[in-house]
Amino acid sequence: MHNRISLKAIQAFEAAARLSSFALAAEELFVTPSAVSHQVKQLEAQFGVQLFHRVHRAVVLTDAGRRYAEEVSAAFSRIELATRELGRTEKIDILTVHSTPSFATQWLMPRLARFSSLNPDVDVRLNASTDAVDLVSGAVDIDIRYGLRRLQPAGTMVLSFPAETIVPLCAPTLLDGEHPIRSPEDLAHHTLIHSEVCLVSWRDWMRQHRKVRLDISRGLRFDRSFMAISAAVDGLGVCLESLLLVQRELETGRLVAPFGLSGPKVQGYTFNLLKSRAELPKIRSFQQWLFDELEGRRVG
């Protein structure tokens, strides 16, 4: 078969097969019944296969026509679905963000609704893990990392978050409980909660409070900050954590800072993206929104 297949002929055949009528197919395609009949005959001649039985004014598919109609109908359905999806992607950008689990859980997720309300044409997909991701592959648009900076591939832009403040935190029931917490020395009566990924440890804290004697070898230990925060909310002890991650808990009164909101500052989180993609509207909008939120400049 050397001749190009006519899409018009296939379209005419599909409509006639679906409607069991050349006349109805012609009405749907805005052509004459004779035009539909001509297109079908052209297809039959090209393949040397009869596709319809002509019975008076009706048409009935042959066995070969029925098998062909099933395949053609499935193909048209796929084209229709792809067209609808194309129309959708023209209106909606998908922004894939990778983040550390604690930042995603404690800070980002509670605020994503605000970003979506300001950017209804951007759908956010949030992935959380401690693994570094390959931005060059294109599977992720933005990577939010924590800890010491690692060597990044050429072409990567690294933006630092504002410095975080690390302070002791506990549930109100511990603050005014059997052993009230009024001074750092009072921590000796309480379980210390260790967040092993936090850049400031209880050992670091004690260097600034040399007169305080605490057994930092004991206590609860977690390898995720959100777990340490949750344990403190449940009254299991006193944690040493970032004020950035406990904003909700402080606002709702589930946690309190017994010694105030001053403490050591660290540069913990970074916002990582490819320079070549920095000006994409979806990325630029998210970056601007996130840093506005971090600085307390809430929009909308």
PDB file of C-alpha atoms in Angstrom:
ATOM      1  CA  MET A   1       0.000   0.000   0.000  1.00  0.00           C
ATOM      2  CA  HIS A   2       1.816   3.071  -1.270  1.00  0.00           C
ATOM      3  CA  ASN A   3      -0.935   5.693  -1.149  1.00  0.00           C
ATOM      4  CA  ARG A   4      -1.289   7.899   1.887  1.00  0.00           C
ATOM      5  CA  ILE A   5      -4.317   7.013   4.020  1.00  0.00           C
ATOM      6  CA  SER A   6      -6.968   9.745   3.927  1.00  0.00           C
ATOM      7  CA  LEU A   7      -7.865  10.987   7.409  1.00  0.00           C
ATOM      8  CA  LYS A   8     -11.101  12.357   5.960  1.00  0.00           C
ATOM      9  CA  ALA A   9     -11.997   8.869   4.781  1.00  0.00           C
ATOM     10  CA  ILE A  10     -11.209   7.380   8.202  1.00  0.00           C
ATOM     11  CA  GLN A  11     -13.271  10.101   9.906  1.00  0.00           C
ATOM     12  CA  ALA A  12     -16.205   9.425   7.580  1.00  0.00           C
ATOM     13  CA  PHE A  13     -15.934   5.680   8.198  1.00  0.00           C
ATOM     14  CA  GLU A  14     -15.786   6.123  11.993  1.00  0.00           C
ATOM     15  CA  ALA A  15     -18.873   8.337  12.064  1.00  0.00           C
ATOM     16  CA  ALA A  16     -20.844   6.028   9.746  1.00  0.00           C
ATOM     17  CA  ALA A  17     -19.843   2.965  11.784  1.00  0.00           C
ATOM     18  CA  ARG A  18     -20.767   4.635  15.073  1.00  0.00           C
ATOM     19  CA  LEU A  19     -24.110   5.968  13.807  1.00  0.00           C
ATOM     20  CA  SER A  20     -24.921   3.071  11.418  1.00  0.00           C
ATOM     21  CA  SER A  21     -25.912   5.639   8.813  1.00  0.00           C
ATOM     22  CA  PHE A  22     -24.244   7.589   6.035  1.00  0.00           C
ATOM     23  CA  ALA A  23     -26.911  10.287   6.370  1.00  0.00           C
ATOM     24  CA  LEU A  24     -26.362  10.798  10.116  1.00  0.00           C
ATOM     25  CA  ALA A  25     -22.607  10.734   9.623  1.00  0.00           C
ATOM     26  CA  ALA A  26     -22.938  13.390   6.925  1.00  0.00           C
ATOM     27  CA  GLU A  27     -25.045  15.539   9.250  1.00  0.00           C
ATOM     28  CA  GLU A  28     -22.438  15.281  12.019  1.00  0.00           C
ATOM     29  CA  LEU A  29     -19.548  16.080   9.652  1.00  0.00           C
ATOM     30  CA  PHE A  30     -21.402  18.863   7.796  1.00  0.00           C
ATOM     31  CA  VAL A  31     -21.049  17.148   4.400  1.00  0.00           C
ATOM     32  CA  THR A  32     -23.470  15.365   2.057  1.00  0.00           C
ATOM     33  CA  PRO A  33     -24.326  11.642   2.404  1.00  0.00           C
ATOM     34  CA  SER A  34     -22.808  11.057  -1.026  1.00  0.00           C
ATOM     35  CA  ALA A  35     -19.543  12.577   0.209  1.00  0.00           C
ATOM     36  CA  VAL A  36     -19.478  10.130   3.129  1.00  0.00           C
ATOM     37  CA  SER A  37     -20.271   7.235   0.787  1.00  0.00           C
ATOM     38  CA  HIS A  38     -17.495   8.351  -1.563  1.00  0.00           C
ATOM     39  CA  GLN A  39     -14.937   8.529   1.270  1.00  0.00           C
ATOM     40  CA  VAL A  40     -15.873   5.054   2.526  1.00  0.00           C
ATOM     41  CA  LYS A  41     -15.691   3.586  -0.976  1.00  0.00           C
ATOM     42  CA  GLN A  42     -12.267   5.199  -1.387  1.00  0.00           C
ATOM     43  CA  LEU A  43     -11.120   3.483   1.828  1.00  0.00           C
ATOM     44  CA  GLU A  44     -12.556   0.139   0.730  1.00  0.00           C
ATOM     45  CA  ALA A  45     -10.864   0.419  -2.677  1.00  0.00           C
ATOM     46  CA  GLN A  46      -7.536   1.337  -1.107  1.00  0.00           C
ATOM     47  CA  PHE A  47      -7.549  -1.735   1.169  1.00  0.00           C
ATOM     48  CA  GLY A  48      -9.477  -4.061  -1.116  1.00  0.00           C
ATOM     49  CA  VAL A  49     -11.810  -4.876   1.789  1.00  0.00           C
ATOM     50  CA  GLN A  50     -15.570  -4.328   2.062  1.00  0.00           C
ATOM     51  CA  LEU A  51     -16.345  -2.428   5.249  1.00  0.00           C
ATOM     52  CA  PHE A  52     -20.137  -2.125   5.037  1.00  0.00           C
ATOM     53  CA  HIS A  53     -23.091  -4.130   3.778  1.00  0.00           C
ATOM     54  CA  ARG A  54     -25.468  -1.725   2.021  1.00  0.00           C
ATOM     55  CA  VAL A  55     -28.980  -2.808   2.976  1.00  0.00           C
ATOM     56  CA  HIS A  56     -31.600  -0.509   1.423  1.00  0.00           C
ATOM     57  CA  ARG A  57     -30.963   2.868   3.141  1.00  0.00           C
ATOM     58  CA  ALA A  58     -29.123   1.351   6.093  1.00  0.00           C
ATOM     59  CA  VAL A  59     -25.481   0.301   6.416  1.00  0.00           C
ATOM     60  CA  VAL A  60     -24.225  -2.641   8.454  1.00  0.00           C
ATOM     61  CA  LEU A  61     -20.575  -3.300   9.254  1.00  0.00           C
ATOM     62  CA  THR A  62     -18.953  -6.391   7.831  1.00  0.00           C
ATOM     63  CA  ASP A  63     -16.791  -8.468  10.167  1.00  0.00           C
ATOM     64  CA  ALA A  64     -13.692  -6.755   8.801  1.00  0.00           C
ATOM     65  CA  GLY A  65     -15.420  -3.374   9.142  1.00  0.00           C
ATOM     66  CA  ARG A  66     -16.365  -4.090  12.743  1.00  0.00           C
ATOM     67  CA  ARG A  67     -12.802  -5.000  13.708  1.00  0.00           C
ATOM     68  CA  TYR A  68     -11.464  -1.912  11.970  1.00  0.00           C
ATOM     69  CA  ALA A  69     -14.125   0.282  13.593  1.00  0.00           C
ATOM     70  CA  GLU A  70     -13.101  -0.938  17.063  1.00  0.00           C
ATOM     71  CA  GLU A  71      -9.477   0.057  16.458  1.00  0.00           C
ATOM     72  CA  VAL A  72     -10.349   3.384  14.831  1.00  0.00           C
ATOM     73  CA  SER A  73     -12.810   4.289  17.608  1.00  0.00           C
ATOM     74  CA  ALA A  74     -10.165   3.548  20.236  1.00  0.00           C
ATOM     75  CA  ALA A  75      -7.665   5.712  18.366  1.00  0.00           C
ATOM     76  CA  PHE A  76     -10.135   8.605  18.103  1.00  0.00           C
ATOM     77  CA  SER A  77     -10.838   8.292  21.846  1.00  0.00           C
ATOM     78  CA  ARG A  78      -7.123   8.564  22.592  1.00  0.00           C
ATOM     79  CA  ILE A  79      -6.848  11.625  20.359  1.00  0.00           C
ATOM     80  CA  GLU A  80      -9.821  13.238  22.103  1.00  0.00           C
ATOM     81  CA  LEU A  81      -8.318  12.544  25.551  1.00  0.00           C
ATOM     82  CA  ALA A  82      -4.910  13.882  24.493  1.00  0.00           C
ATOM     83  CA  THR A  83      -6.579  17.017  23.130  1.00  0.00           C
ATOM     84  CA  ARG A  84      -8.432  17.625  26.395  1.00  0.00           C
ATOM     85  CA  GLU A  85      -5.223  17.149  28.366  1.00  0.00           C
ATOM     86  CA  LEU A  86      -3.414  19.526  26.021  1.00  0.00           C
ATOM     87  CA  GLY A  87      -6.055  22.157  26.678  1.00  0.00           C
ATOM     88  CA  ARG A  88      -5.622  21.637  30.393  1.00  0.00           C
ATOM     89  CA  THR A  89      -1.833  21.904  30.397  1.00  0.00           C
ATOM     90  CA  GLU A  90      -2.034  25.159  28.489  1.00  0.00           C
ATOM     91  CA  LYS A  91      -3.889  26.656  31.430  1.00  0.00           C
ATOM     92  CA  ILE A  92      -2.203  24.918  34.354  1.00  0.00           C
ATOM     93  CA  ASP A  93       1.494  24.665  35.177  1.00  0.00           C
ATOM     94  CA  ILE A  94       2.702  21.848  37.412  1.00  0.00           C
ATOM     95  CA  LEU A  95       5.327  22.910  39.944  1.00  0.00           C
ATOM     96  CA  THR A  96       7.216  20.046  41.566  1.00  0.00           C
ATOM     97  CA  VAL A  97       8.834  20.949  44.890  1.00  0.00           C
ATOM     98  CA  HIS A  98      11.134  18.651  46.851  1.00  0.00           C
ATOM     99  CA  SER A  99      11.679  19.453  50.518  1.00  0.00           C
ATOM    100  CA  THR A 100      13.045  18.004  53.709  1.00  0.00           C
ATOM    101  CA  PRO A 101      10.235  16.244  55.632  1.00  0.00           C
ATOM    102  CA  SER A 102      10.203  18.596  58.632  1.00  0.00           C
ATOM    103  CA  PHE A 103      10.022  21.815  56.621  1.00  0.00           C
ATOM    104  CA  ALA A 104       7.339  20.302  54.385  1.00  0.00           C
ATOM    105  CA  THR A 105       5.260  19.121  57.351  1.00  0.00           C
ATOM    106  CA  GLN A 106       5.739  21.980  59.789  1.00  0.00           C
ATOM    107  CA  TRP A 107       5.937  25.035  57.560  1.00  0.00           C
ATOM    108  CA  LEU A 108       5.153  24.509  53.887  1.00  0.00           C
ATOM    109  CA  MET A 109       2.020  22.332  53.879  1.00  0.00           C
ATOM    110  CA  PRO A 110      -0.017  24.619  56.185  1.00  0.00           C
ATOM    111  CA  ARG A 111       0.674  27.553  53.833  1.00  0.00           C
ATOM    112  CA  LEU A 112       0.279  25.978  50.398  1.00  0.00           C
ATOM    113  CA  ALA A 113      -3.400  26.921  50.231  1.00  0.00           C
ATOM    114  CA  ARG A 114      -2.365  30.586  50.307  1.00  0.00           C
ATOM    115  CA  PHE A 115      -0.014  30.097  47.371  1.00  0.00           C
ATOM    116  CA  SER A 116      -2.697  28.236  45.417  1.00  0.00           C
ATOM    117  CA  SER A 117      -5.252  30.984  46.010  1.00  0.00           C
ATOM    118  CA  LEU A 118      -2.793  33.558  44.632  1.00  0.00           C
ATOM    119  CA  ASN A 119      -1.716  31.307  41.735  1.00  0.00           C
ATOM    120  CA  PRO A 120      -4.752  29.252  40.660  1.00  0.00           C
ATOM    121  CA  ASP A 121      -3.075  28.248  37.379  1.00  0.00           C
ATOM    122  CA  VAL A 122      -0.228  26.454  39.173  1.00  0.00           C
ATOM    123  CA  ASP A 123      -0.656  22.984  40.643  1.00  0.00           C
ATOM    124  CA  VAL A 124       1.962  22.157  43.298  1.00  0.00           C
ATOM    125  CA  ARG A 125       3.297  18.646  43.722  1.00  0.00           C
ATOM    126  CA  LEU A 126       5.225  18.322  46.992  1.00  0.00           C
ATOM    127  CA  ASN A 127       7.722  15.514  47.572  1.00  0.00           C
ATOM    128  CA  ALA A 128       9.484  15.110  50.908  1.00  0.00           C
ATOM    129  CA  SER A 129      12.633  13.167  51.748  1.00  0.00           C
ATOM    130  CA  THR A 130      16.124  13.746  53.119  1.00  0.00           C
ATOM    131  CA  ASP A 131      17.725  12.760  49.818  1.00  0.00           C
ATOM    132  CA  ALA A 132      19.212  15.376  47.528  1.00  0.00           C
ATOM    133  CA  VAL A 133      17.541  15.415  44.139  1.00  0.00           C
ATOM    134  CA  ASP A 134      18.921  15.870  40.650  1.00  0.00           C
ATOM    135  CA  LEU A 135      17.558  19.178  39.401  1.00  0.00           C
ATOM    136  CA  VAL A 136      19.188  18.683  36.006  1.00  0.00           C
ATOM    137  CA  SER A 137      16.896  15.738  35.215  1.00  0.00           C
ATOM    138  CA  GLY A 138      13.905  18.106  35.214  1.00  0.00           C
ATOM    139  CA  ALA A 139      11.767  15.875  37.451  1.00  0.00           C
ATOM    140  CA  VAL A 140      11.891  18.501  40.229  1.00  0.00           C
ATOM    141  CA  ASP A 141      11.678  22.280  39.808  1.00  0.00           C
ATOM    142  CA  ILE A 142      12.768  23.358  43.309  1.00  0.00           C
ATOM    143  CA  ASP A 143      14.746  21.577  46.024  1.00  0.00           C
ATOM    144  CA  ILE A 144      14.577  22.865  49.614  1.00  0.00           C
ATOM    145  CA  ARG A 145      17.547  21.498  51.561  1.00  0.00           C
ATOM    146  CA  TYR A 146      18.775  21.671  55.145  1.00  0.00           C
ATOM    147  CA  GLY A 147      22.255  21.544  56.596  1.00  0.00           C
ATOM    148  CA  LEU A 148      25.743  22.108  55.288  1.00  0.00           C
ATOM    149  CA  ARG A 149      25.919  23.123  51.642  1.00  0.00           C
ATOM    150  CA  ARG A 150      27.033  20.409  49.291  1.00  0.00           C
ATOM    151  CA  LEU A 151      28.700  20.880  45.937  1.00  0.00           C
ATOM    152  CA  GLN A 152      25.998  21.603  43.388  1.00  0.00           C
ATOM    153  CA  PRO A 153      26.107  20.973  39.640  1.00  0.00           C
ATOM    154  CA  ALA A 154      27.128  23.896  37.452  1.00  0.00           C
ATOM    155  CA  GLY A 155      24.183  26.135  36.676  1.00  0.00           C
ATOM    156  CA  THR A 156      22.500  25.687  40.074  1.00  0.00           C
ATOM    157  CA  MET A 157      21.266  28.744  41.961  1.00  0.00           C
ATOM    158  CA  VAL A 158      21.348  28.470  45.772  1.00  0.00           C
ATOM    159  CA  LEU A 159      19.364  31.023  47.819  1.00  0.00           C
ATOM    160  CA  SER A 160      19.692  31.051  51.614  1.00  0.00           C
ATOM    161  CA  PHE A 161      16.664  31.298  53.867  1.00  0.00           C
ATOM    162  CA  PRO A 162      16.681  33.971  56.585  1.00  0.00           C
ATOM    163  CA  ALA A 163      18.618  32.836  59.656  1.00  0.00           C
ATOM    164  CA  GLU A 164      16.664  30.637  62.104  1.00  0.00           C
ATOM    165  CA  THR A 165      16.614  31.007  65.866  1.00  0.00           C
ATOM    166  CA  ILE A 166      16.962  27.850  67.986  1.00  0.00           C
ATOM    167  CA  VAL A 167      15.414  27.829  71.477  1.00  0.00           C
ATOM    168  CA  PRO A 168      14.175  25.340  74.106  1.00  0.00           C
ATOM    169  CA  LEU A 169      10.451  24.583  73.770  1.00  0.00           C
ATOM    170  CA  CYS A 170       7.949  22.637  75.861  1.00  0.00           C
ATOM    171  CA  ALA A 171       4.255  22.072  76.418  1.00  0.00           C
ATOM    172  CA  PRO A 172       2.463  24.472  78.810  1.00  0.00           C
ATOM    173  CA  THR A 173       1.783  21.530  81.130  1.00  0.00           C
ATOM    174  CA  LEU A 174       5.530  21.159  81.716  1.00  0.00           C
ATOM    175  CA  LEU A 175       6.117  24.871  82.103  1.00  0.00           C
ATOM    176  CA  ASP A 176       3.756  25.102  85.078  1.00  0.00           C
ATOM    177  CA  GLY A 177       3.755  21.459  86.158  1.00  0.00           C
ATOM    178  CA  GLU A 178       5.156  19.620  89.138  1.00  0.00           C
ATOM    179  CA  HIS A 179       8.625  20.962  88.362  1.00  0.00           C
ATOM    180  CA  PRO A 180       8.022  24.458  86.916  1.00  0.00           C
ATOM    181  CA  ILE A 181      10.521  25.709  84.357  1.00  0.00           C
ATOM    182  CA  ARG A 182      11.675  29.191  85.277  1.00  0.00           C
ATOM    183  CA  SER A 183      15.420  29.044  84.670  1.00  0.00           C
ATOM    184  CA  PRO A 184      17.798  26.864  82.613  1.00  0.00           C
ATOM    185  CA  GLU A 185      18.748  24.978  85.797  1.00  0.00           C
ATOM    186  CA  ASP A 186      15.158  23.687  86.055  1.00  0.00           C
ATOM    187  CA  LEU A 187      15.714  21.573  82.939  1.00  0.00           C
ATOM    188  CA  ALA A 188      17.583  19.089  85.141  1.00  0.00           C
ATOM    189  CA  HIS A 189      14.153  17.847  86.296  1.00  0.00           C
ATOM    190  CA  HIS A 190      12.918  17.191  82.763  1.00  0.00           C
ATOM    191  CA  THR A 191      13.571  14.839  79.874  1.00  0.00           C
ATOM    192  CA  LEU A 192      15.584  16.394  77.077  1.00  0.00           C
ATOM    193  CA  ILE A 193      14.372  15.746  73.534  1.00  0.00           C
ATOM    194  CA  HIS A 194      17.219  15.545  71.031  1.00  0.00           C
ATOM    195  CA  SER A 195      16.651  16.412  67.382  1.00  0.00           C
ATOM    196  CA  GLU A 196      19.692  14.826  65.822  1.00  0.00           C
ATOM    197  CA  VAL A 197      19.470  16.714  62.540  1.00  0.00           C
ATOM    198  CA  CYS A 198      19.200  20.170  64.105  1.00  0.00           C
ATOM    199  CA  LEU A 199      22.325  22.263  63.537  1.00  0.00           C
ATOM    200  CA  VAL A 200      22.268  23.311  67.209  1.00  0.00           C
ATOM    201  CA  SER A 201      22.428  20.506  69.783  1.00  0.00           C
ATOM    202  CA  TRP A 202      21.933  20.524  73.549  1.00  0.00           C
ATOM    203  CA  ARG A 203      25.733  20.354  73.826  1.00  0.00           C
ATOM    204  CA  ASP A 204      25.974  23.596  71.817  1.00  0.00           C
ATOM    205  CA  TRP A 205      23.276  25.171  73.981  1.00  0.00           C
ATOM    206  CA  MET A 206      25.126  24.247  77.170  1.00  0.00           C
ATOM    207  CA  ARG A 207      28.268  26.026  75.939  1.00  0.00           C
ATOM    208  CA  GLN A 208      26.243  29.237  76.255  1.00  0.00           C
ATOM    209  CA  HIS A 209      24.975  28.207  79.713  1.00  0.00           C
ATOM    210  CA  ARG A 210      28.131  26.876  81.339  1.00  0.00           C
ATOM    211  CA  LYS A 211      26.742  27.033  84.860  1.00  0.00           C
ATOM    212  CA  VAL A 212      23.902  24.661  83.989  1.00  0.00           C
ATOM    213  CA  ARG A 213      24.487  20.966  84.672  1.00  0.00           C
ATOM    214  CA  LEU A 214      22.436  18.674  82.429  1.00  0.00           C
ATOM    215  CA  ASP A 215      22.933  15.027  81.532  1.00  0.00           C
ATOM    216  CA  ILE A 216      22.772  15.371  77.759  1.00  0.00           C
ATOM    217  CA  SER A 217      23.584  11.672  77.282  1.00  0.00           C
ATOM    218  CA  ARG A 218      20.012  10.849  78.338  1.00  0.00           C
ATOM    219  CA  GLY A 219      16.664  11.674  76.800  1.00  0.00           C
ATOM    220  CA  LEU A 220      14.570  10.985  73.711  1.00  0.00           C
ATOM    221  CA  ARG A 221      16.270  11.090  70.317  1.00  0.00           C
ATOM    222  CA  PHE A 222      14.684  11.646  66.919  1.00  0.00           C
ATOM    223  CA  ASP A 223      16.200  11.918  63.448  1.00  0.00           C
ATOM    224  CA  ARG A 224      13.445  14.243  62.210  1.00  0.00           C
ATOM    225  CA  SER A 225      12.607  17.634  63.694  1.00  0.00           C
ATOM    226  CA  PHE A 226       8.862  17.197  63.216  1.00  0.00           C
ATOM    227  CA  MET A 227       9.008  14.093  65.425  1.00  0.00           C
ATOM    228  CA  ALA A 228      10.884  15.954  68.170  1.00  0.00           C
ATOM    229  CA  ILE A 229       8.353  18.791  67.983  1.00  0.00           C
ATOM    230  CA  SER A 230       5.447  16.367  68.199  1.00  0.00           C
ATOM    231  CA  ALA A 231       6.981  14.698  71.272  1.00  0.00           C
ATOM    232  CA  ALA A 232       7.339  18.102  72.961  1.00  0.00           C
ATOM    233  CA  VAL A 233       3.703  18.964  72.164  1.00  0.00           C
ATOM    234  CA  ASP A 234       2.690  15.694  73.823  1.00  0.00           C
ATOM    235  CA  GLY A 235       4.518  16.738  76.999  1.00  0.00           C
ATOM    236  CA  LEU A 236       7.250  14.135  76.758  1.00  0.00           C
ATOM    237  CA  GLY A 237      10.046  16.595  77.450  1.00  0.00           C
ATOM    238  CA  VAL A 238      11.797  19.772  76.325  1.00  0.00           C
ATOM    239  CA  CYS A 239      13.059  20.045  72.769  1.00  0.00           C
ATOM    240  CA  LEU A 240      15.626  22.387  71.235  1.00  0.00           C
ATOM    241  CA  GLU A 241      14.233  23.487  67.894  1.00  0.00           C
ATOM    242  CA  SER A 242      13.871  26.171  65.273  1.00  0.00           C
ATOM    243  CA  LEU A 243      11.261  28.896  65.755  1.00  0.00           C
ATOM    244  CA  LEU A 244      10.679  28.671  61.989  1.00  0.00           C
ATOM    245  CA  LEU A 245       9.277  25.157  62.364  1.00  0.00           C
ATOM    246  CA  VAL A 246       7.106  25.760  65.429  1.00  0.00           C
ATOM    247  CA  GLN A 247       5.195  28.884  64.398  1.00  0.00           C
ATOM    248  CA  ARG A 248       1.837  27.089  64.431  1.00  0.00           C
ATOM    249  CA  GLU A 249       2.515  25.432  67.776  1.00  0.00           C
ATOM    250  CA  LEU A 250       3.483  28.750  69.369  1.00  0.00           C
ATOM    251  CA  GLU A 251       0.489  30.579  67.875  1.00  0.00           C
ATOM    252  CA  THR A 252      -1.947  27.931  69.132  1.00  0.00           C
ATOM    253  CA  GLY A 253      -0.299  27.640  72.552  1.00  0.00           C
ATOM    254  CA  ARG A 254       0.629  23.991  72.156  1.00  0.00           C
ATOM    255  CA  LEU A 255       4.260  24.936  72.778  1.00  0.00           C
ATOM    256  CA  VAL A 256       5.875  27.713  74.766  1.00  0.00           C
ATOM    257  CA  ALA A 257       9.435  29.027  74.911  1.00  0.00           C
ATOM    258  CA  PRO A 258      10.247  29.063  78.655  1.00  0.00           C
ATOM    259  CA  PHE A 259      13.351  31.253  78.278  1.00  0.00           C
ATOM    260  CA  GLY A 260      12.051  33.575  75.576  1.00  0.00           C
ATOM    261  CA  LEU A 261      12.502  33.755  71.815  1.00  0.00           C
ATOM    262  CA  SER A 262      16.192  34.697  71.771  1.00  0.00           C
ATOM    263  CA  GLY A 263      18.802  32.085  71.015  1.00  0.00           C
ATOM    264  CA  PRO A 264      21.573  31.002  68.670  1.00  0.00           C
ATOM    265  CA  LYS A 265      20.953  31.676  64.979  1.00  0.00           C
ATOM    266  CA  VAL A 266      21.845  29.308  62.159  1.00  0.00           C
ATOM    267  CA  GLN A 267      21.674  29.385  58.373  1.00  0.00           C
ATOM    268  CA  GLY A 268      19.946  26.084  57.855  1.00  0.00           C
ATOM    269  CA  TYR A 269      17.695  25.971  54.798  1.00  0.00           C
ATOM    270  CA  THR A 270      18.462  26.739  51.168  1.00  0.00           C
ATOM    271  CA  PHE A 271      16.265  27.167  48.101  1.00  0.00           C
ATOM    272  CA  ASN A 272      17.843  25.402  45.131  1.00  0.00           C
ATOM    273  CA  LEU A 273      16.927  25.714  41.453  1.00  0.00           C
ATOM    274  CA  LEU A 274      18.512  25.790  38.020  1.00  0.00           C
ATOM    275  CA  LYS A 275      19.524  29.230  36.767  1.00  0.00           C
ATOM    276  CA  SER A 276      18.201  28.313  33.330  1.00  0.00           C
ATOM    277  CA  ARG A 277      14.688  27.859  34.785  1.00  0.00           C
ATOM    278  CA  ALA A 278      14.688  30.706  37.302  1.00  0.00           C
ATOM    279  CA  GLU A 279      12.575  33.005  35.128  1.00  0.00           C
ATOM    280  CA  LEU A 280       9.792  30.501  34.486  1.00  0.00           C
ATOM    281  CA  PRO A 281       6.614  32.180  35.816  1.00  0.00           C
ATOM    282  CA  LYS A 282       5.645  29.240  38.053  1.00  0.00           C
ATOM    283  CA  ILE A 283       9.104  29.142  39.678  1.00  0.00           C
ATOM    284  CA  ARG A 284       9.459  32.896  39.984  1.00  0.00           C
ATOM    285  CA  SER A 285       5.993  33.165  41.582  1.00  0.00           C
ATOM    286  CA  PHE A 286       6.713  30.409  44.103  1.00  0.00           C
ATOM    287  CA  GLN A 287      10.111  31.836  45.017  1.00  0.00           C
ATOM    288  CA  GLN A 288       8.694  35.317  45.568  1.00  0.00           C
ATOM    289  CA  TRP A 289       5.768  33.973  47.605  1.00  0.00           C
ATOM    290  CA  LEU A 290       7.943  31.712  49.783  1.00  0.00           C
ATOM    291  CA  PHE A 291      10.472  34.403  50.702  1.00  0.00           C
ATOM    292  CA  ASP A 292       7.671  36.909  51.353  1.00  0.00           C
ATOM    293  CA  GLU A 293       6.151  34.407  53.777  1.00  0.00           C
ATOM    294  CA  LEU A 294       9.495  33.746  55.447  1.00  0.00           C
ATOM    295  CA  GLU A 295      10.009  37.455  55.958  1.00  0.00           C
ATOM    296  CA  GLY A 296       6.470  37.899  57.265  1.00  0.00           C
ATOM    297  CA  ARG A 297       5.358  39.886  54.209  1.00  0.00           C
ATOM    298  CA  ARG A 298       2.126  38.016  53.672  1.00  0.00           C
ATOM    299  CA  VAL A 299       0.311  38.795  50.396  1.00  0.00           C
ATOM    300  CA  GLY A 300      -3.391  38.270  49.717  1.00  0.00           C
TER     301      GLY A 300
END
